Coordinates of C-alpha atoms and ligand atoms in Angstrom, one line a residue:
M129 CA 41.6 55.0 13.1
R130 CA 41.4 52.9 9.9
Q131 CA 44.3 54.6 8.2
F132 CA 46.8 53.0 10.6
P133 CA 47.1 49.1 10.7
V134 CA 47.4 47.2 13.9
E135 CA 49.8 44.3 14.6
D136 CA 49.6 42.2 17.7
G137 CA 47.6 44.8 19.4
E138 CA 49.9 47.6 18.5
L139 CA 49.3 50.5 16.2
V140 CA 51.7 50.6 13.2
V141 CA 52.9 53.9 11.9
G142 CA 55.3 54.3 9.0
S143 CA 55.6 50.5 9.0
Q144 CA 56.8 50.5 12.6
R145 CA 55.1 49.3 15.7
L146 CA 54.3 52.2 18.1
S147 CA 56.6 51.0 20.9
T148 CA 59.5 50.5 18.5
L149 CA 58.9 54.0 17.0
A150 CA 58.8 55.5 20.5
A151 CA 62.2 53.8 21.2
R152 CA 63.5 55.1 18.0
V153 CA 62.4 58.7 18.8
G154 CA 64.0 58.2 22.2
Q155 CA 61.4 59.9 24.2
T156 CA 57.7 60.8 24.6
P157 CA 55.8 62.8 23.8
F158 CA 56.3 63.1 20.1
Y159 CA 54.4 63.7 16.8
A160 CA 54.8 61.2 14.0
Y161 CA 53.7 61.7 10.4
D162 CA 53.2 58.8 8.0
R163 CA 54.9 59.5 4.7
Q164 CA 52.9 56.9 2.8
L165 CA 49.6 58.3 4.0
L166 CA 50.7 61.8 2.8
V167 CA 51.5 60.3 -0.6
D168 CA 48.2 58.4 -0.8
R169 CA 46.2 61.5 0.2
V170 CA 47.6 63.6 -2.6
R171 CA 47.1 60.8 -5.1
S172 CA 43.5 60.2 -4.2
L173 CA 42.7 63.9 -4.1
R174 CA 44.2 64.4 -7.6
A175 CA 42.2 61.4 -8.9
A176 CA 39.0 63.2 -7.7
L177 CA 39.8 66.6 -9.2
P178 CA 39.8 67.6 -12.9
V179 CA 43.2 67.4 -14.6
G180 CA 44.8 70.8 -14.7
V181 CA 43.6 72.0 -11.3
K182 CA 46.8 73.0 -9.4
L183 CA 47.1 71.8 -5.9
H184 CA 49.0 74.0 -3.4
Y185 CA 50.0 73.1 0.2
A186 CA 49.2 75.8 2.7
M187 CA 52.1 75.0 5.0
K188 CA 50.9 76.7 8.1
A189 CA 49.0 73.5 8.7
N190 CA 52.3 71.7 9.3
P191 CA 55.5 73.5 8.7
M192 CA 57.9 70.7 9.8
P193 CA 60.7 71.1 7.1
A194 CA 60.7 67.4 6.3
V195 CA 56.9 67.4 5.7
V196 CA 57.2 70.5 3.6
G197 CA 60.0 68.9 1.6
L198 CA 57.8 65.8 0.9
M199 CA 54.7 67.9 0.1
A200 CA 56.7 70.2 -2.2
R201 CA 57.5 67.2 -4.4
L202 CA 53.9 65.9 -4.3
V203 CA 51.9 69.1 -5.0
D204 CA 52.2 72.0 -7.5
G205 CA 53.0 74.8 -5.1
V206 CA 53.3 75.9 -1.5
D207 CA 51.5 78.8 0.1
V208 CA 53.3 80.6 2.9
A209 CA 52.2 83.2 5.4
S210 CA 55.5 84.6 6.8
A211 CA 59.1 85.1 5.8
G212 CA 59.9 82.2 8.1
E213 CA 57.6 79.9 6.1
L214 CA 59.0 81.3 2.9
R215 CA 62.5 80.2 3.9
I216 CA 61.3 76.7 4.7
A217 CA 59.3 76.4 1.4
L218 CA 62.3 77.6 -0.7
D219 CA 64.7 75.3 1.3
A220 CA 62.4 72.5 0.5
G221 CA 63.1 73.0 -3.2
T222 CA 59.7 74.6 -4.2
P223 CA 60.3 76.6 -7.4
P224 CA 59.7 80.3 -6.4
A225 CA 57.3 80.6 -9.3
E226 CA 55.0 78.1 -7.5
V227 CA 55.1 79.8 -4.1
S228 CA 52.6 82.4 -3.0
F229 CA 52.7 84.6 0.1
A230 CA 49.5 85.7 1.8
G231 CA 48.6 87.2 5.2
P232 CA 47.8 90.5 6.8
G233 CA 50.6 92.6 8.2
K234 CA 53.4 91.6 6.0
R235 CA 56.4 93.6 7.2
D236 CA 58.4 95.6 4.7
G237 CA 61.4 93.3 5.3
E238 CA 59.2 90.3 4.5
L239 CA 57.9 91.9 1.3
R240 CA 61.5 92.6 0.3
Q241 CA 62.5 89.0 0.8
A242 CA 59.4 87.9 -1.2
V243 CA 60.2 90.2 -4.1
A244 CA 63.9 89.1 -4.1
S245 CA 62.7 85.5 -4.1
G246 CA 60.4 85.9 -7.0
V247 CA 57.3 84.5 -5.3
L248 CA 53.7 85.6 -5.9
I249 CA 52.5 88.1 -3.3
N250 CA 48.8 88.2 -2.4
L251 CA 48.1 91.9 -1.7
E252 CA 45.9 92.5 1.3
S253 CA 46.0 96.3 1.6
G254 CA 46.7 99.4 -0.4
R255 CA 49.8 100.1 1.7
E256 CA 51.4 96.9 0.3
I257 CA 51.2 98.4 -3.2
A258 CA 53.2 101.5 -2.3
V259 CA 55.8 99.4 -0.3
L260 CA 56.2 97.0 -3.2
Q261 CA 56.7 99.8 -5.7
R262 CA 59.6 101.1 -3.7
I263 CA 61.1 97.6 -3.2
S264 CA 60.7 96.7 -6.9
D265 CA 62.4 99.9 -7.9
A266 CA 65.3 99.4 -5.5
L267 CA 65.8 95.8 -6.5
G268 CA 65.1 96.2 -10.2
L269 CA 62.6 93.4 -10.0
P270 CA 58.9 93.9 -10.6
A271 CA 56.9 92.3 -7.7
R272 CA 54.6 89.5 -8.8
V273 CA 51.2 90.3 -7.3
A274 CA 47.7 88.9 -7.0
V275 CA 44.8 90.6 -5.2
R276 CA 43.4 88.7 -2.3
V277 CA 39.7 89.5 -2.3
N278 CA 37.5 89.5 0.7
P279 CA 34.4 88.2 -0.9
D280 CA 30.9 89.5 -0.4
F281 CA 29.7 86.0 0.8
E282 CA 30.7 83.4 3.3
L283 CA 31.6 79.8 3.1
K284 CA 28.6 78.3 5.0
G285 CA 29.3 75.7 7.7
S286 CA 33.0 76.5 8.1
G287 CA 34.9 75.8 11.2
M288 CA 36.7 79.1 10.7
K289 CA 35.3 81.9 8.5
M290 CA 37.9 83.9 6.7
G291 CA 35.8 85.8 4.2
G292 CA 32.6 87.8 4.0
G293 CA 31.6 90.7 6.2
A294 CA 34.4 92.8 7.8
R295 CA 37.7 90.9 7.8
Q296 CA 41.4 91.7 8.4
F297 CA 42.1 89.5 5.3
G298 CA 42.2 90.7 1.7
I299 CA 40.6 93.7 0.0
D300 CA 36.8 94.1 0.1
A301 CA 35.4 93.0 -3.2
E302 CA 33.8 96.4 -3.8
A303 CA 37.2 98.1 -3.4
V304 CA 39.1 95.8 -5.7
P305 CA 38.4 97.7 -9.0
A306 CA 40.0 100.9 -7.7
M307 CA 42.9 98.8 -6.4
L308 CA 43.4 97.1 -9.8
Q309 CA 43.6 100.6 -11.4
Q310 CA 46.3 101.5 -8.9
I311 CA 48.2 98.3 -9.7
G312 CA 47.9 99.1 -13.4
G313 CA 49.9 102.3 -13.0
S314 CA 52.4 100.9 -10.5
G315 CA 54.7 98.8 -12.6
L316 CA 54.0 95.7 -10.5
A317 CA 53.3 92.4 -12.4
F318 CA 49.6 91.6 -11.9
E319 CA 48.9 87.9 -12.1
G320 CA 45.4 87.3 -10.7
F321 CA 43.2 86.8 -7.7
H322 CA 43.1 84.9 -4.5
L323 CA 40.0 84.1 -2.6
F324 CA 39.8 82.2 0.7
A325 CA 36.3 81.9 2.2
G326 CA 36.9 79.6 5.2
S327 CA 38.4 76.5 6.6
Q328 CA 37.5 73.0 8.0
N329 CA 34.3 72.5 6.0
L330 CA 32.7 69.1 5.7
R331 CA 29.8 70.1 3.5
P332 CA 30.6 69.5 -0.2
H333 CA 27.7 71.6 -1.5
A334 CA 28.8 74.6 0.6
I335 CA 32.3 74.3 -0.8
C336 CA 30.9 74.0 -4.4
E337 CA 28.8 77.0 -3.9
A338 CA 31.7 79.1 -2.5
Q339 CA 33.9 78.0 -5.4
M340 CA 31.4 78.9 -8.0
K341 CA 30.7 82.3 -6.4
S342 CA 34.4 82.9 -6.0
Y343 CA 34.9 82.2 -9.7
E344 CA 32.0 84.5 -10.7
L345 CA 33.3 87.2 -8.5
A346 CA 36.8 86.9 -10.0
L347 CA 35.3 87.0 -13.4
R348 CA 33.5 90.2 -12.7
L349 CA 36.7 91.7 -11.2
A350 CA 38.8 90.6 -14.1
A351 CA 37.1 93.2 -16.3
Y352 CA 39.0 95.8 -14.3
A353 CA 42.3 94.0 -14.3
P354 CA 45.4 95.7 -15.9
S355 CA 46.3 92.4 -17.7
A356 CA 44.9 88.9 -18.2
V357 CA 44.3 86.8 -15.1
C358 CA 46.8 83.9 -15.2
S359 CA 46.4 82.7 -11.6
L360 CA 43.0 82.2 -10.0
N361 CA 43.3 80.7 -6.5
L362 CA 39.9 79.7 -5.3
G363 CA 41.0 78.8 -1.7
G364 CA 40.2 75.4 -0.2
G365 CA 38.6 74.9 3.2
F366 CA 38.3 71.1 2.8
G367 CA 37.7 69.7 6.2
V368 CA 38.6 66.4 7.9
P369 CA 36.4 64.5 10.4
Y370 CA 37.7 65.1 14.0
F371 CA 34.7 64.2 16.1
A372 CA 32.2 61.4 16.6
G373 CA 29.5 61.6 14.0
E374 CA 31.5 63.6 11.4
Q375 CA 31.6 62.1 7.9
R376 CA 34.6 62.3 5.5
L377 CA 34.2 65.0 2.9
D378 CA 32.7 63.6 -0.3
L379 CA 34.9 64.8 -3.1
E380 CA 32.7 63.7 -6.0
P381 CA 30.5 66.8 -6.2
I382 CA 33.5 69.0 -5.7
G383 CA 35.3 67.4 -8.6
A384 CA 32.2 67.8 -10.8
N385 CA 31.7 71.4 -9.8
L386 CA 35.4 72.2 -10.6
Q387 CA 34.9 70.5 -13.9
R388 CA 32.1 73.0 -14.7
I389 CA 34.3 75.9 -13.6
M390 CA 37.2 74.7 -15.7
A391 CA 34.9 74.6 -18.7
R392 CA 34.0 78.2 -18.1
V393 CA 37.6 79.2 -17.5
Q394 CA 38.5 77.9 -21.0
S395 CA 36.3 80.4 -22.7
E396 CA 35.9 83.2 -20.1
M397 CA 39.3 83.5 -18.6
P398 CA 41.5 81.5 -21.1
H399 CA 44.9 82.4 -19.6
A400 CA 44.0 81.4 -16.0
C401 CA 45.2 78.4 -14.1
L402 CA 42.9 77.3 -11.3
V403 CA 44.6 76.8 -7.9
L404 CA 43.3 75.1 -4.7
E405 CA 45.2 75.7 -1.5
L406 CA 44.8 73.1 1.2
G407 CA 46.3 72.6 4.5
R408 CA 44.7 70.3 7.0
Y409 CA 43.0 68.1 4.3
L410 CA 46.4 67.1 3.0
V411 CA 48.2 66.4 6.3
A412 CA 45.9 66.1 9.3
E413 CA 45.0 62.4 9.0
A414 CA 48.6 61.3 8.4
G415 CA 49.7 62.4 11.8
I416 CA 49.5 61.3 15.4
Y417 CA 50.5 62.7 18.8
V418 CA 51.9 60.1 21.2
T419 CA 52.2 60.7 24.9
R420 CA 53.0 58.3 27.8
V421 CA 50.9 57.6 30.9
V422 CA 53.0 58.7 33.9
D423 CA 50.3 58.4 36.5
R424 CA 46.9 56.8 37.0
K425 CA 44.7 58.1 39.8
T426 CA 41.1 58.1 40.8
S427 CA 39.2 61.1 42.1
R428 CA 35.8 60.5 43.6
G429 CA 35.2 57.6 41.2
Q430 CA 36.6 59.2 38.1
V431 CA 39.8 57.6 36.7
Y432 CA 42.5 60.0 35.4
L433 CA 45.4 59.0 33.1
V434 CA 48.0 61.6 33.6
T435 CA 50.4 61.9 30.6
D436 CA 53.7 63.5 29.9
G437 CA 52.3 65.9 27.4
G438 CA 49.1 67.8 26.8
L439 CA 47.8 71.2 25.6
N440 CA 51.4 72.6 25.6
H441 CA 52.0 70.3 22.5
H442 CA 48.5 69.8 21.2
L443 CA 46.3 72.8 21.9
A444 CA 43.7 71.7 19.4
A445 CA 43.1 68.4 21.0
S446 CA 42.5 70.1 24.3
G447 CA 39.7 72.1 22.6
N448 CA 41.3 75.5 23.0
F449 CA 42.3 76.2 19.4
G450 CA 39.2 78.1 18.2
Q451 CA 36.6 75.4 19.1
V452 CA 33.3 76.7 20.5
I453 CA 32.3 73.5 22.2
R454 CA 35.0 71.1 23.5
K455 CA 34.8 67.6 22.0
N456 CA 37.1 64.7 22.2
Y457 CA 39.6 64.1 19.4
P458 CA 39.9 60.4 18.5
V459 CA 42.1 58.9 21.1
A460 CA 43.4 55.3 21.7
I461 CA 45.8 53.4 23.9
G462 CA 48.2 52.7 21.0
N463 CA 49.8 49.6 22.6
R464 CA 46.5 48.0 23.5
M465 CA 44.5 48.3 20.3
D466 CA 42.9 44.8 20.7
A467 CA 42.1 45.0 24.4
E468 CA 38.7 43.8 25.4
D469 CA 39.0 45.3 28.8
T470 CA 37.9 48.9 28.6
E471 CA 37.0 51.7 31.0
R472 CA 35.8 55.2 31.0
V473 CA 38.7 57.6 31.8
S474 CA 39.8 61.1 31.4
V475 CA 43.2 61.7 29.9
V476 CA 45.0 64.8 31.2
G477 CA 48.4 66.3 30.6
P478 CA 50.9 67.4 33.2
L479 CA 50.0 71.1 33.2
C480 CA 48.6 72.9 36.3
T481 CA 45.4 74.0 34.6
P482 CA 42.0 72.2 34.1
L483 CA 42.2 73.2 30.4
D484 CA 44.9 70.5 30.0
L485 CA 42.4 67.8 29.0
I486 CA 43.1 65.4 26.1
A487 CA 40.1 63.1 26.6
D488 CA 37.1 63.8 28.7
R489 CA 35.4 60.7 30.1
M490 CA 36.2 58.5 27.1
E491 CA 35.8 54.7 26.8
L492 CA 39.4 53.5 26.3
A493 CA 41.4 50.3 26.7
S494 CA 42.2 49.9 30.4
A495 CA 45.6 51.5 30.7
Q496 CA 48.6 51.5 33.1
V497 CA 51.6 53.7 33.7
D498 CA 53.9 53.6 30.7
D499 CA 51.2 52.8 28.2
L500 CA 51.1 55.1 25.1
V501 CA 48.2 57.4 24.5
V502 CA 47.7 58.2 20.8
V503 CA 45.7 61.2 19.5
F504 CA 44.7 60.8 15.9
Q505 CA 44.0 63.4 13.2
S506 CA 47.0 65.3 14.6
G507 CA 49.0 66.0 11.5
A508 CA 47.8 69.6 11.2
Y509 CA 47.8 72.6 13.6
G510 CA 49.6 70.5 16.2
A511 CA 53.2 71.2 17.3
S512 CA 53.5 74.6 15.6
A513 CA 50.1 75.8 16.8
S514 CA 50.6 75.0 20.5
P515 CA 52.1 77.0 23.4
Q516 CA 55.2 74.8 23.8
A517 CA 56.9 77.1 26.3
F518 CA 53.8 77.1 28.6
L519 CA 54.8 75.8 32.1
G520 CA 58.4 75.2 31.0
H521 CA 58.1 71.7 29.7
A522 CA 60.4 70.6 26.9
A523 CA 59.4 71.1 23.3
C524 CA 58.0 68.1 21.4
P525 CA 60.0 66.4 18.7
E526 CA 58.4 65.5 15.3
V527 CA 59.3 62.7 13.0
L528 CA 58.3 61.9 9.4
V529 CA 58.3 58.1 9.1
Ligands
PLP1909 C1 45.0 78.7 6.9 C2 44.9 78.9 5.5 C3 44.8 77.8 4.6 C4 44.7 76.4 5.1 O1 43.5 76.1 5.8 P1 43.2 74.6 6.1 O2 42.0 74.6 6.9 O3 44.3 74.0 6.9 O4 43.1 73.9 4.8 C5 44.7 78.1 3.3 N1 44.8 79.4 2.8 C6 44.8 80.4 3.6 C7 44.8 81.8 3.0 C8 44.9 80.3 5.0 O5 44.9 81.3 5.7

């Protein structure tokens, strides 16, 4: 992948050759995230967006504390989805004013921690209002709340749809006016709206359309709000290319569309700050998963490279994290990047299940035992989104380099 340089046939990650990095980590498998690539990504994204749009990191994409610590300094806020993530975000030094907490099924204890922390809570049910009223009274702190709206439209072409139709997320748009009235009499501090229509989208015009529709929906709902909207989170959904034939997201139309929305905000919702919350777009391409070849065997003409890690560490690369059709992630033999000698192989992990497939009949450099298999585009939904206890293998270390 072009974001990582190659030196003498070896991939370079965080200015270190892969074999040296593996020695430094002290074991395989491992995940490595490249600091400079994270910095560059935020910088180039900001350059493409209008000044004044706030950028939040949705940390469920990669909750490694060191990554969150770095991202917290680069972006304007962190979005969390559990009390565990809340603790990491606050430990990372994110100002509580810039943390927001979304997710269905927030437990009373989590809501209490959120109110005591002073973070913004995205309401996803009427029950949460009643619980927050009790907590706010008990703590003497009014909860800061926004309403997460389940829009009456979808983000077209999304890898995962999270809005439109019946959803467990947010409040149906048509039920929001009544909820706003309830908030008005509750003593809670209303701050705005949160909309999140979908994820992993590579179609800029679909994203633009969803953002404009989200803005217009928020504007209609603002008429029922108990106070001015000061925070308007339009979601994100920016995708990254994982598979052959996928193109990088073109940010130009998205920047231009946000510019049009900003212009409308100035006159129509003058107190509001626009927020985008992005997970994978910020971190996916900066990360790799590295696993070592422990065996090489041939079955009826098909070559298998058997590695020391697989779907237990990287469920998404095995095709079992929400994918409808399994496709190969970009994979390479990281210590043979210049090899001319290639062959068609399948890379499988050490688990006793045919699901443990990292590369299905891919053309890779001819590899031997001890070579290092690299899975690219692995900085998001990797270590924390995989069943690490499955089959009793050791957990996978992560390094930020
Ligand atoms: C998962 C999630 C995100 C991040 O999605 P990505 O595809 O990683 O950008 C952002 N916001 C909410 C509410 C989410 O649930």
